[in-house]
mmCIF file of C-alpha atoms and ligand atoms in Angstrom:
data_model
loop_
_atom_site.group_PDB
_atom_site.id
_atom_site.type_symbol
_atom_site.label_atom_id
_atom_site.label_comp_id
_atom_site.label_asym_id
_atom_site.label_seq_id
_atom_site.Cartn_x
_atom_site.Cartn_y
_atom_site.Cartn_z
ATOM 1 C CA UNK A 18 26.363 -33.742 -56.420
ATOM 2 C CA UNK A 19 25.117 -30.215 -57.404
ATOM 3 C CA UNK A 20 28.013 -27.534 -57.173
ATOM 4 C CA UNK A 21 27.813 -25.889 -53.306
ATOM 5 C CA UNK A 22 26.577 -22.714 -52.416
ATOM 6 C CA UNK A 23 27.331 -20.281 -48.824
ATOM 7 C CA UNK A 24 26.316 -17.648 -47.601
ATOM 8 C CA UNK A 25 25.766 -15.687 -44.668
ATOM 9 C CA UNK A 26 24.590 -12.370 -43.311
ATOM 10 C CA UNK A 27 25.165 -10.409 -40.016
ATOM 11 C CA UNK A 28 22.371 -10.433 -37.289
ATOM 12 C CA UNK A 29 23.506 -7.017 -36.321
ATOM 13 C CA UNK A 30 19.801 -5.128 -37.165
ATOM 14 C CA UNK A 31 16.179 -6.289 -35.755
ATOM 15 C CA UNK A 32 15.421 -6.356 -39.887
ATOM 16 C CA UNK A 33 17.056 -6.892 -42.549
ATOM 17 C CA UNK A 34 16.377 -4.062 -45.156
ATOM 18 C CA UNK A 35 15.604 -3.976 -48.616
ATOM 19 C CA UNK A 36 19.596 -3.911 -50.140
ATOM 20 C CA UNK A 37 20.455 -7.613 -48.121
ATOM 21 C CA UNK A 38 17.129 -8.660 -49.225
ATOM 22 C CA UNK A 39 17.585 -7.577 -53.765
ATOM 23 C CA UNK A 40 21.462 -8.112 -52.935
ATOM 24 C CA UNK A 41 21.210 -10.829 -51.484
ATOM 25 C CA UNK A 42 18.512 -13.234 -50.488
ATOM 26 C CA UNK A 43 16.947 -13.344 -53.850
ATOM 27 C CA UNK A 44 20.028 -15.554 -55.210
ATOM 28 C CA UNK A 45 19.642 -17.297 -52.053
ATOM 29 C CA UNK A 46 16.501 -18.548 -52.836
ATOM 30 C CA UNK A 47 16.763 -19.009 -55.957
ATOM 31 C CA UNK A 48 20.340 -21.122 -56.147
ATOM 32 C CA UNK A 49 17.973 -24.055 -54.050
ATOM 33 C CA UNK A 50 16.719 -24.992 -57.639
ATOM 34 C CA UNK A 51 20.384 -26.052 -58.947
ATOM 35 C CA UNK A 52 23.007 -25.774 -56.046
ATOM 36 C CA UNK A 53 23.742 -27.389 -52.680
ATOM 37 C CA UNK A 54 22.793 -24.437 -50.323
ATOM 38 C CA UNK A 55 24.182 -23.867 -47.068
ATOM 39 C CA UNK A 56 23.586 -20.421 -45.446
ATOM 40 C CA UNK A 57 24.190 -18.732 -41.755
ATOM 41 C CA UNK A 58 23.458 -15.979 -39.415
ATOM 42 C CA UNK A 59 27.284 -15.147 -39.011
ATOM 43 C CA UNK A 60 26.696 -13.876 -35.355
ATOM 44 C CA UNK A 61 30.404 -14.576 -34.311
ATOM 45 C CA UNK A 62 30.707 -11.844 -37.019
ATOM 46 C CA UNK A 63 28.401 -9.391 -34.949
ATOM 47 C CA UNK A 64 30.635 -9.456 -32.137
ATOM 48 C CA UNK A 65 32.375 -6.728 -32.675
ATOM 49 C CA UNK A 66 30.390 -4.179 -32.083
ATOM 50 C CA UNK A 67 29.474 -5.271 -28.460
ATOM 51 C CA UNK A 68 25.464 -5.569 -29.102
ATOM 52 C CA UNK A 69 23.512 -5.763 -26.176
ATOM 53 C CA UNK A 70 22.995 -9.423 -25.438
ATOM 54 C CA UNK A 71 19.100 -9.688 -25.327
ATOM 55 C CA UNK A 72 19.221 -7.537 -28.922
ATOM 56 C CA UNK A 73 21.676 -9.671 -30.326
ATOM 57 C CA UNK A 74 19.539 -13.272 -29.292
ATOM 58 C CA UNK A 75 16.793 -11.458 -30.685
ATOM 59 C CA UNK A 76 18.540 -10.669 -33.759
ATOM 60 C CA UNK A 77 19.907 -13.621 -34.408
ATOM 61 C CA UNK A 78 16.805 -15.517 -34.481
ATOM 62 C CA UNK A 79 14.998 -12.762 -36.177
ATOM 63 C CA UNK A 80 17.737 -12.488 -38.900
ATOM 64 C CA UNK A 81 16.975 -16.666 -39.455
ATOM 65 C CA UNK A 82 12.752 -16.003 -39.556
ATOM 66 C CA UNK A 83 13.286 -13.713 -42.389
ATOM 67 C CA UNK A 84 15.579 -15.787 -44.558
ATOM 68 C CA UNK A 85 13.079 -18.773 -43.817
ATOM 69 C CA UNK A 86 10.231 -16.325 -44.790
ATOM 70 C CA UNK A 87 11.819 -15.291 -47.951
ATOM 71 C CA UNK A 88 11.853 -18.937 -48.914
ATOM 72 C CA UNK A 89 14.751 -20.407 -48.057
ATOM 73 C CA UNK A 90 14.030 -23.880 -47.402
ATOM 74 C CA UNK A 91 15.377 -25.896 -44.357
ATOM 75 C CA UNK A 92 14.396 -29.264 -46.830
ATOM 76 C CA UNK A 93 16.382 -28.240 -49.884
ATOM 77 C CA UNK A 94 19.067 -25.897 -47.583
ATOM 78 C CA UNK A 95 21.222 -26.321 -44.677
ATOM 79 C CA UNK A 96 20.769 -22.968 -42.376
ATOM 80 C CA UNK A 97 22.052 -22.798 -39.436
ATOM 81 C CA UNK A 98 23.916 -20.399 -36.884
ATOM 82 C CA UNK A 99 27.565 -19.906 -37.371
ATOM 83 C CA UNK A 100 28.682 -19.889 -33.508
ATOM 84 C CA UNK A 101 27.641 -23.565 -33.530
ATOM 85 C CA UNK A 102 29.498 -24.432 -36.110
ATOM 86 C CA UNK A 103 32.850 -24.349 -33.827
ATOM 87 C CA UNK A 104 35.047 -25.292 -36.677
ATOM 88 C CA UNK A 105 34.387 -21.272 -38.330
ATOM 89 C CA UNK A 106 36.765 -20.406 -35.508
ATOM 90 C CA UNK A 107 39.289 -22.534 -36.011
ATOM 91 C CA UNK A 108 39.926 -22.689 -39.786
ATOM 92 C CA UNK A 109 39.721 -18.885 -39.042
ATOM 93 C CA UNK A 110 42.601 -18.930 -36.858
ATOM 94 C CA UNK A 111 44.681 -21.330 -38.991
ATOM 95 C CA UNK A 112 43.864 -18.847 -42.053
ATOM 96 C CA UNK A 113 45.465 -15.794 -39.965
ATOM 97 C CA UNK A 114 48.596 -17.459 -40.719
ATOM 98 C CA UNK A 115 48.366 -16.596 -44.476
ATOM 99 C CA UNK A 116 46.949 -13.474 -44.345
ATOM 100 C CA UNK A 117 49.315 -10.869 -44.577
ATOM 101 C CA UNK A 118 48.795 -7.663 -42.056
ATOM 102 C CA UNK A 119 49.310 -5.199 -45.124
ATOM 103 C CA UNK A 120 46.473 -7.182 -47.019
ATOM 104 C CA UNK A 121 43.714 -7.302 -44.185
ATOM 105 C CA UNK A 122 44.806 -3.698 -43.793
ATOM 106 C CA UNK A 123 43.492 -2.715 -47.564
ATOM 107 C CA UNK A 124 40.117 -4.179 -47.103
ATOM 108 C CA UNK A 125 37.795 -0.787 -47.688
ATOM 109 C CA UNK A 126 35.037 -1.628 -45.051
ATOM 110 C CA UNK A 127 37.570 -1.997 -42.568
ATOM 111 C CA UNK A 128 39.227 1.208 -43.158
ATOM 112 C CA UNK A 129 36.238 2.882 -43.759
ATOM 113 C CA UNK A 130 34.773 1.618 -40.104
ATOM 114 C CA UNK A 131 38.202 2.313 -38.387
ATOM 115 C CA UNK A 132 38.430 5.592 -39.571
ATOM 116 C CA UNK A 133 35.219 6.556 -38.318
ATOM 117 C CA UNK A 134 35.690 4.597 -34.935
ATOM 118 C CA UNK A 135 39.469 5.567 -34.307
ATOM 119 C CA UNK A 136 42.113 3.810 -33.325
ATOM 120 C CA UNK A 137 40.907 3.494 -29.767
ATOM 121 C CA UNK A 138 37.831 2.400 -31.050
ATOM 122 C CA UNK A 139 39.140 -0.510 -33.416
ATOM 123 C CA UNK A 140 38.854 -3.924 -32.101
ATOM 124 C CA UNK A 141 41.232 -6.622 -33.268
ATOM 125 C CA UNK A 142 38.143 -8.283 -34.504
ATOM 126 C CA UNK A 143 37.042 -5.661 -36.951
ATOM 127 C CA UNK A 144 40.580 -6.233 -38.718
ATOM 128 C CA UNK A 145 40.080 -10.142 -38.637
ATOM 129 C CA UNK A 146 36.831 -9.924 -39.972
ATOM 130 C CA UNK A 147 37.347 -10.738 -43.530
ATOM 131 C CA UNK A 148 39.658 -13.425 -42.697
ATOM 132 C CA UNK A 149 37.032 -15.268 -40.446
ATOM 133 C CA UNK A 150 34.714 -14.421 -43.719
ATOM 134 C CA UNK A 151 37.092 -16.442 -45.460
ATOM 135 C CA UNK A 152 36.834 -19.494 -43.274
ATOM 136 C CA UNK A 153 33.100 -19.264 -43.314
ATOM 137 C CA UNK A 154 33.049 -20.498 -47.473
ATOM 138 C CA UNK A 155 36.086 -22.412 -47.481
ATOM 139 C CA UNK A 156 34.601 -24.455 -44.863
ATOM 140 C CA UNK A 157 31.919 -25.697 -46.830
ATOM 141 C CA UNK A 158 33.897 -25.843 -50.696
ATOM 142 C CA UNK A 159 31.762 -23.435 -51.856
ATOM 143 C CA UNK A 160 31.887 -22.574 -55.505
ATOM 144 C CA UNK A 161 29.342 -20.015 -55.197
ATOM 145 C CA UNK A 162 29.090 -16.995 -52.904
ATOM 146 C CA UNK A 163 25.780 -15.042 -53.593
ATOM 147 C CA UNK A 164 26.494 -11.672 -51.944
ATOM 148 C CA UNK A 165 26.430 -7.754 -52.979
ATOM 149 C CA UNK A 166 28.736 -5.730 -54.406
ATOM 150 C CA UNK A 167 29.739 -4.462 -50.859
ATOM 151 C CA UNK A 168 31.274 -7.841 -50.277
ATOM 152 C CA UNK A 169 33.330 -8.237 -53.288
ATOM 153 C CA UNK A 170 36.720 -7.691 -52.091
ATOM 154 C CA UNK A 171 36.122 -10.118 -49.572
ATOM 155 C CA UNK A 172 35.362 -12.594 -51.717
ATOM 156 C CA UNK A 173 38.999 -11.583 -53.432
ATOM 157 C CA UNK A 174 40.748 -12.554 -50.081
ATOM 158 C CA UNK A 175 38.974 -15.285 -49.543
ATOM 159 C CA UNK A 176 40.023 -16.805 -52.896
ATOM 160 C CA UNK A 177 43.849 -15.379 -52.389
ATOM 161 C CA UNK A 178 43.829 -17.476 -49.165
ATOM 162 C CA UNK A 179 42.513 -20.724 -50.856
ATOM 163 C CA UNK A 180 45.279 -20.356 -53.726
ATOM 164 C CA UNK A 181 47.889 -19.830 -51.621
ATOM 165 C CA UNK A 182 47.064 -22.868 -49.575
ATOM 166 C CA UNK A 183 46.552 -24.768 -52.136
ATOM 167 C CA UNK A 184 49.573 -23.743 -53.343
ATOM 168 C CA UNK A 185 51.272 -24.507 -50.370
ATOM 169 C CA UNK A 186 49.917 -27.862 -49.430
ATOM 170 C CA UNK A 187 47.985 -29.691 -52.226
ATOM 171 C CA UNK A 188 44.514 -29.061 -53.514
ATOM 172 C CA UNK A 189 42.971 -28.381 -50.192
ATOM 173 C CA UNK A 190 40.197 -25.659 -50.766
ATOM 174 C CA UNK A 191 37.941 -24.822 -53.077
ATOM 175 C CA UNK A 192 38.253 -21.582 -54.928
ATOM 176 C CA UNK A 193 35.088 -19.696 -54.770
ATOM 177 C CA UNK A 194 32.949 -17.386 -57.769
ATOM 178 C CA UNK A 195 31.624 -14.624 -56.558
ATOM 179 C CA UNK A 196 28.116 -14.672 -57.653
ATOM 180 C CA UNK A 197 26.805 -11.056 -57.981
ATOM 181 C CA UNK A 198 24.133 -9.741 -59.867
ATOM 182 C CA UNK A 199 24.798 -6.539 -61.625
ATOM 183 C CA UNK A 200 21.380 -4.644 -61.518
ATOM 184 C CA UNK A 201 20.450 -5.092 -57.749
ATOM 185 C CA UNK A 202 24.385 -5.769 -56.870
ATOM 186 C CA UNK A 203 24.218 -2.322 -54.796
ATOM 187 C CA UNK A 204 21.221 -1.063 -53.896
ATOM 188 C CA UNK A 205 21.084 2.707 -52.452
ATOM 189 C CA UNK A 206 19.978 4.389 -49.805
ATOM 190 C CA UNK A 207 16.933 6.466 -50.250
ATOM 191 C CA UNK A 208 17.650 9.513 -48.295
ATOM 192 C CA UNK A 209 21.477 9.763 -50.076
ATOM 193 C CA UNK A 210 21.427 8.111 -53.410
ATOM 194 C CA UNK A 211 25.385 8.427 -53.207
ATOM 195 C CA UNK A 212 25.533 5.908 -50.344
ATOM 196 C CA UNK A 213 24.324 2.046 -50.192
ATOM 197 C CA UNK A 214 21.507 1.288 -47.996
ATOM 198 C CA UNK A 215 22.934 -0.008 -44.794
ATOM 199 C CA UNK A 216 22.106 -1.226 -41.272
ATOM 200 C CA UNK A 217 23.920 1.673 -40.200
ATOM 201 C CA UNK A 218 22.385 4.733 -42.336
ATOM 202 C CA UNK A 219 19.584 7.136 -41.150
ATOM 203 C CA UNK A 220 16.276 5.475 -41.002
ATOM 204 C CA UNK A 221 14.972 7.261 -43.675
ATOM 205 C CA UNK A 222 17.041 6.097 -46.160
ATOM 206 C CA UNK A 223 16.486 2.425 -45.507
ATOM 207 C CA UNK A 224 13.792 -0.018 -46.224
ATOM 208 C CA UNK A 225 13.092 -2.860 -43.482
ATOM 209 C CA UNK A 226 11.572 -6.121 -44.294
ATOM 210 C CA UNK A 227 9.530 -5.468 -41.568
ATOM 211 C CA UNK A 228 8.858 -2.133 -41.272
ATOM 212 C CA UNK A 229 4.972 -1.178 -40.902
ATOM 213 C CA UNK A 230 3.454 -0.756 -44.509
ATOM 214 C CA UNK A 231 2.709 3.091 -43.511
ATOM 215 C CA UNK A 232 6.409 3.462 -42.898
ATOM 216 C CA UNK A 233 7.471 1.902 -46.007
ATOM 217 C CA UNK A 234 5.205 3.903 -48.061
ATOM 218 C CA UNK A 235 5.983 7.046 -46.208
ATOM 219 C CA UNK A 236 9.870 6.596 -46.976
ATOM 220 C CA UNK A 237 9.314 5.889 -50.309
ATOM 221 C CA UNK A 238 7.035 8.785 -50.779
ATOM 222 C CA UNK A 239 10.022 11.015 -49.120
ATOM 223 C CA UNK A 240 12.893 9.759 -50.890
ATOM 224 C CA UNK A 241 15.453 11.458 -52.596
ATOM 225 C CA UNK A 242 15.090 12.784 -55.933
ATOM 226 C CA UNK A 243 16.067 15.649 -58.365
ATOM 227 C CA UNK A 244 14.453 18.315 -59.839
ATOM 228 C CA UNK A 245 13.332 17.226 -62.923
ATOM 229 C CA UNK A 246 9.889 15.076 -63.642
ATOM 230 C CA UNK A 247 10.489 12.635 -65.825
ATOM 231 C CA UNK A 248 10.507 8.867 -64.630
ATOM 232 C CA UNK A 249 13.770 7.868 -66.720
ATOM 233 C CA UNK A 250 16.189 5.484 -66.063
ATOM 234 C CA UNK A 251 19.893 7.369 -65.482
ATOM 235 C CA UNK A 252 22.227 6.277 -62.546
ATOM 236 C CA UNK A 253 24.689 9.231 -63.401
ATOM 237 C CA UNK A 254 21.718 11.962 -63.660
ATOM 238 C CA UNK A 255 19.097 10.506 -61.487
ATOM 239 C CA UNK A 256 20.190 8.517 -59.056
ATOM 240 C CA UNK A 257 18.010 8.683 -56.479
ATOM 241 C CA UNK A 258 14.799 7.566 -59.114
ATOM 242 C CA UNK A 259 17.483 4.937 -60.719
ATOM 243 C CA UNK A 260 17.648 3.279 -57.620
ATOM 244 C CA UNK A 261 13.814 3.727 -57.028
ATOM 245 C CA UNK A 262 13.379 1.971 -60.584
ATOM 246 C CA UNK A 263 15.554 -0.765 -59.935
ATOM 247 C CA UNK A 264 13.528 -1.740 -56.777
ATOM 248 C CA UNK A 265 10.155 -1.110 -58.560
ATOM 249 C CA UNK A 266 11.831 -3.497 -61.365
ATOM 250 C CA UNK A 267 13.197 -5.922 -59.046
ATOM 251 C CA UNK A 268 10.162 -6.322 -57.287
ATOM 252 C CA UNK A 269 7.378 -6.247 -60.095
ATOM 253 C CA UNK A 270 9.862 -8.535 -62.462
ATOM 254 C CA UNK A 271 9.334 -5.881 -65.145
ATOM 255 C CA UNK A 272 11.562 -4.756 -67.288
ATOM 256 C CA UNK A 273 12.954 -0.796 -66.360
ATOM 257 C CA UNK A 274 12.017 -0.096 -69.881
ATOM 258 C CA UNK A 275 8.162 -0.623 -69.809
ATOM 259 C CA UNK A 276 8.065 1.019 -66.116
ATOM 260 C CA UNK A 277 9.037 3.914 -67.783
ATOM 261 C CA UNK A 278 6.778 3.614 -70.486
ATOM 262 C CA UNK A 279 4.197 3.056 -67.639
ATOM 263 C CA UNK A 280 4.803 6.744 -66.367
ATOM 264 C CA UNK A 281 5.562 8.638 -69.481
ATOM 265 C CA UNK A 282 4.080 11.804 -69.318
ATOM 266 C CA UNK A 283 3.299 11.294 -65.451
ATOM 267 C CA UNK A 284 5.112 12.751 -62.769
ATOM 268 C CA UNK A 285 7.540 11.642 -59.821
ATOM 269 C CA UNK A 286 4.552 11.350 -56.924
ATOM 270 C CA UNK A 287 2.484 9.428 -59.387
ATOM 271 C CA UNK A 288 6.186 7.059 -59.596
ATOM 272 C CA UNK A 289 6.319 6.766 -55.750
ATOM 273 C CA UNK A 290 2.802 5.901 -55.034
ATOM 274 C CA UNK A 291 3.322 2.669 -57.673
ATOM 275 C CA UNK A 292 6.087 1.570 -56.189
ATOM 276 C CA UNK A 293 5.050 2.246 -52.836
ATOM 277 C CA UNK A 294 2.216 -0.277 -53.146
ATOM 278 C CA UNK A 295 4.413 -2.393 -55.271
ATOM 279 C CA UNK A 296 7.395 -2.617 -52.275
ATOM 280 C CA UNK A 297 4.271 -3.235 -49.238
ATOM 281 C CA UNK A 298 1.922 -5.731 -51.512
ATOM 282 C CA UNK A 299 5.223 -7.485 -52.090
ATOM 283 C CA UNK A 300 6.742 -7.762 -48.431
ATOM 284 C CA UNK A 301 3.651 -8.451 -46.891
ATOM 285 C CA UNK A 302 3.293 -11.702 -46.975
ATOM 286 C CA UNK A 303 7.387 -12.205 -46.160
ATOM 287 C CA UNK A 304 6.531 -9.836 -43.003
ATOM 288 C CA UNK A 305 3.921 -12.041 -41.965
ATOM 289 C CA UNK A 306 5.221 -15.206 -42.410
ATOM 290 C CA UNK A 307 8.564 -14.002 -40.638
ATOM 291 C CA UNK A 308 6.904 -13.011 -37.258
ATOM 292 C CA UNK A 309 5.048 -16.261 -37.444
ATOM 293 C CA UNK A 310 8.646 -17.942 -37.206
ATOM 294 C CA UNK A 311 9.466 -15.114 -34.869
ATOM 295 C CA UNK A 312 6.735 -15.785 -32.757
ATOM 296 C CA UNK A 313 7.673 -19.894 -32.513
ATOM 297 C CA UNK A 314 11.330 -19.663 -31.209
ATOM 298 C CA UNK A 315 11.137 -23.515 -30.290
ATOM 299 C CA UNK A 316 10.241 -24.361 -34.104
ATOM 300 C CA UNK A 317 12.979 -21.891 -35.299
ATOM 301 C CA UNK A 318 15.604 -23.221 -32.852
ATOM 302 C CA UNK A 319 14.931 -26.711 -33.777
ATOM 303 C CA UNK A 320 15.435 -26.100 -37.342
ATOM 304 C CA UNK A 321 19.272 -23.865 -37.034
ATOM 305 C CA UNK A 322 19.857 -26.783 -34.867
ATOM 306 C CA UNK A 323 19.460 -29.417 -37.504
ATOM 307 C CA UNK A 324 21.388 -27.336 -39.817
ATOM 308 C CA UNK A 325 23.724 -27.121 -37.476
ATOM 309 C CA UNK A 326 24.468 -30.952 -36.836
ATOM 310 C CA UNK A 327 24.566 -31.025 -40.991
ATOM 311 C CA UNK A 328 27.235 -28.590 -40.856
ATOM 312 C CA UNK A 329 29.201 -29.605 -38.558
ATOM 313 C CA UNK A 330 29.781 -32.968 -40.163
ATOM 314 C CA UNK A 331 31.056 -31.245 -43.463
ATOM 315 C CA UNK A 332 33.000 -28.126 -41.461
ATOM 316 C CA UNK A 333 34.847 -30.877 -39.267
ATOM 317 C CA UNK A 334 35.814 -32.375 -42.851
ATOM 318 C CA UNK A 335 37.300 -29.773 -44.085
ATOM 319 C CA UNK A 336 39.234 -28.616 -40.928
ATOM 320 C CA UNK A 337 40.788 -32.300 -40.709
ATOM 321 C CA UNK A 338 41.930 -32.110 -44.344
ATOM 322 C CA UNK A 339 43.846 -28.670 -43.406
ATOM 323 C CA UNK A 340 44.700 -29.936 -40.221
ATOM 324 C CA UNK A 341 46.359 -33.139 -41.964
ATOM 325 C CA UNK A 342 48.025 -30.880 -44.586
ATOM 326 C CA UNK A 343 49.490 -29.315 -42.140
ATOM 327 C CA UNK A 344 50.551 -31.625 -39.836
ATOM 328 C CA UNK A 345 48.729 -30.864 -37.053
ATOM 329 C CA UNK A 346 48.662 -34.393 -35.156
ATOM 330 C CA UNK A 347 45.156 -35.357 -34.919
ATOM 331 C CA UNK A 348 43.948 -37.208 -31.348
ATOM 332 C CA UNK A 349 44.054 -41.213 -31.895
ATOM 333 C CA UNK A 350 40.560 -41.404 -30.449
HETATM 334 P P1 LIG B 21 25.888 -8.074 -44.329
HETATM 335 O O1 LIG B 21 25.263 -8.768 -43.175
HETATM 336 O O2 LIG B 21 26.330 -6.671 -44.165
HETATM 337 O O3 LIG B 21 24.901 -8.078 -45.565
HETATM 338 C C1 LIG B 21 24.217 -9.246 -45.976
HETATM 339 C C2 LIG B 21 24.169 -9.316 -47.500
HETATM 340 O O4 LIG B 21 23.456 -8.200 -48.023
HETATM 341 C C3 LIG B 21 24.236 -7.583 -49.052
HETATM 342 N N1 LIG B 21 23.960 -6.130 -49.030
HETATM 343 C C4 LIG B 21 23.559 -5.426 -50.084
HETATM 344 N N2 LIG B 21 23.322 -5.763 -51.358
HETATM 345 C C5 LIG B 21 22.900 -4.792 -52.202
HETATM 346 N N3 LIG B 21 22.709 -3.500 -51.806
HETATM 347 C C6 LIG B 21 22.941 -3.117 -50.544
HETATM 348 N N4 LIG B 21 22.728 -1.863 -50.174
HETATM 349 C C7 LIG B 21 23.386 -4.098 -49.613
HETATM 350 N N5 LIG B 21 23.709 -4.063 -48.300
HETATM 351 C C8 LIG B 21 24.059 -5.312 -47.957
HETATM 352 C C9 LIG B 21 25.672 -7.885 -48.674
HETATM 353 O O5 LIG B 21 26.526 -7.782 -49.784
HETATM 354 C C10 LIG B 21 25.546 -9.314 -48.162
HETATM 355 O O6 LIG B 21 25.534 -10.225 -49.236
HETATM 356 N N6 LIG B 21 30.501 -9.941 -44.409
HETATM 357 C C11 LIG B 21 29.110 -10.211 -44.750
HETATM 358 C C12 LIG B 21 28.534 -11.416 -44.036
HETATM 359 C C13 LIG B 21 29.298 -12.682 -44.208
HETATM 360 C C14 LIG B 21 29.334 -13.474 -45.383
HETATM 361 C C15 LIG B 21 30.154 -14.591 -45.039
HETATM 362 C C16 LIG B 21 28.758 -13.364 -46.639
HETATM 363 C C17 LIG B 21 30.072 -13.267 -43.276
HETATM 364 N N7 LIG B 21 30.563 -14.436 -43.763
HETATM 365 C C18 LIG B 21 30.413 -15.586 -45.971
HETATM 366 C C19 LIG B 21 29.031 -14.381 -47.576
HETATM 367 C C20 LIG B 21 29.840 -15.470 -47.228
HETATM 368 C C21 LIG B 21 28.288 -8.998 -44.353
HETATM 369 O O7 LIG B 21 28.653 -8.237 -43.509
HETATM 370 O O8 LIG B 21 27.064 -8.968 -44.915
#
């Protein structure tokens, strides 16, 4: 059997933008060729935050459309929606029992959130989130997690958990790579070139999937630069047009080097309009076929359900091997 492969991202935006898509989605698609893929709208992640019920159904199936239109395959992968895979739950209870409160504590995104939010305004959830992250892979034996930068010190708890299991109780889990790829590992946000691009940025700084191709070009045409006007790769410099030439390189599978060769001589707004066309001609036809899936909510449900009965057949695995290791008594029938 090829090695396995999860992932998962948050339904927590109508789109997802541009940094989940080079980040991201791009491995996911691409693993199908040699791995066993199995990927999830983590909406029991989404919680949190209290979304408004109607947004986050909408989301959720949404956040599904687009990784189908991207090209992730329901023939070659298993996708699927994590709330009905029951067992994420409980492995991520059982793995609260090794986590240790100082540990959860150091994750950055959580003390980055609950220091903006307060301690009134930090849930329980937010500080269990990583752990429940956790449960998500070692569900499935991953040996591959294709995620961003952003996500990498998740990754490290999730493979401290699995070791100390293991440790604990026999080879139980599988300890997961983290399978990031350095040039498009982080990309930034467009208005603040010192930030990543996130769900949760201004809307100028961010590029949706589905955004109108006026909008995308007008964002593009507006972002962040410096003062200077030559098109030349420097992330310490230039940011801003660093991260504008990784997208254009990303996206046009040419190398940063002959994109600047491209503009030598030629000057930032010449730059922008390029990769403006470059960014719509090449999320077009993802936009399109995403509100097609969008717009056939039976079609889409039938196919998270079928992941879904996959899944549950190899989650329910797992969580009888921990439960056994542990000796939680399993019902006779
Ligand atoms: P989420 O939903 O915030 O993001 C989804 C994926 O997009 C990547 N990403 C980026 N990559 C490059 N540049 C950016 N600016 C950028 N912003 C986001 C993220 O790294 C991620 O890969 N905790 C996860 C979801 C999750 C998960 C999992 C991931 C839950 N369970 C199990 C992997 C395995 C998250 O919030 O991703």
């Amino acid at each position: 059997m090829s090695p396995r492969v999860f992932s998962g991202m948050q339904p927590t935006a109508d789109s997802l933008h541009l940094g989940n898509y080079l980040g991201a989605l791009v491995q996911w698609v691409a693993l199908q060729e040699t791995h066993d893929t199995i990927y999830a709208v983590v909406d029991l992640h989404a919680l949190n935050e209290h979304p408004e019920p109607e947004a986050l159904r909408r989301r959720t199936r949404a956040t599904a459309a687009q990784f189908l239109a991207a090209g992730v395959d329901p023939a070659r992968s298993l996708l699927f929606v994590q709330s009905h895979v029951p067992q994420h739950a409980e492995l991520a209870w059982v793995l609260g029992g090794f986590t240790g409160f100082g540990e959860a504590s150091r994750m950055t995104q959580f003390k980055d959130k609950s220091a903006k939010q307060g301690e009134r305004g930090t849930n329980v959830a937010l500080f269990t989130y990583p752990v429940l992250m956790a449960a998500d892979i070692l569900l499935y034996d991953a040996e591959a997690v294709p995620v961003g930068e952003d996500q990498r010190q998740h990754l490290e708890l999730t493979r401290d958990l699995a070791q100390r299991v293991n440790a604990s109780y026999g080879d139980i889990f599988t300890v997961p790579e983290p399978h990031i790829i350095k040039a498009t590992a982080k990309i930034y946000d467009l208005q603040d070139p010192s930030s990543k691009m996130s769900k949760s940025g201004g809307p100028g700084g961010i590029i949706e999937i589905l955004d109108e191709p006026k909008v995308i070009s007008k964002r593009i045409r507006s972002a962040v630069t410096d003062a200077e006007t030559e098109v030349r790769f420097d992330e310490r410099l230039k940011p801003g047009l660093a991260n504008l030439l990784t997208i254009y390189s990303a996206l046009s599978g040419r190398s940063i080097s002959d994109i600047e060769d491209d503009f030598a001589g030629k000057g930032y707004g010449d730059f922008k309009g390029a990769l403006a066309d470059v960014v719509v001609e090449f999320l077009a036809p993802i936009r399109e076929a995403a509100l097609g899936w969008i717009e056939s909510p039976d079609k889409l449900d039938s196919v998270l359900a079928d992941g879904a009965e996959k899944a549950r057949m190899i989650a329910q695995g797992t969580l009888e091997r921990v439960y056994d290791a542990l000796g939680v008594v399993r019902p006779a029938h």
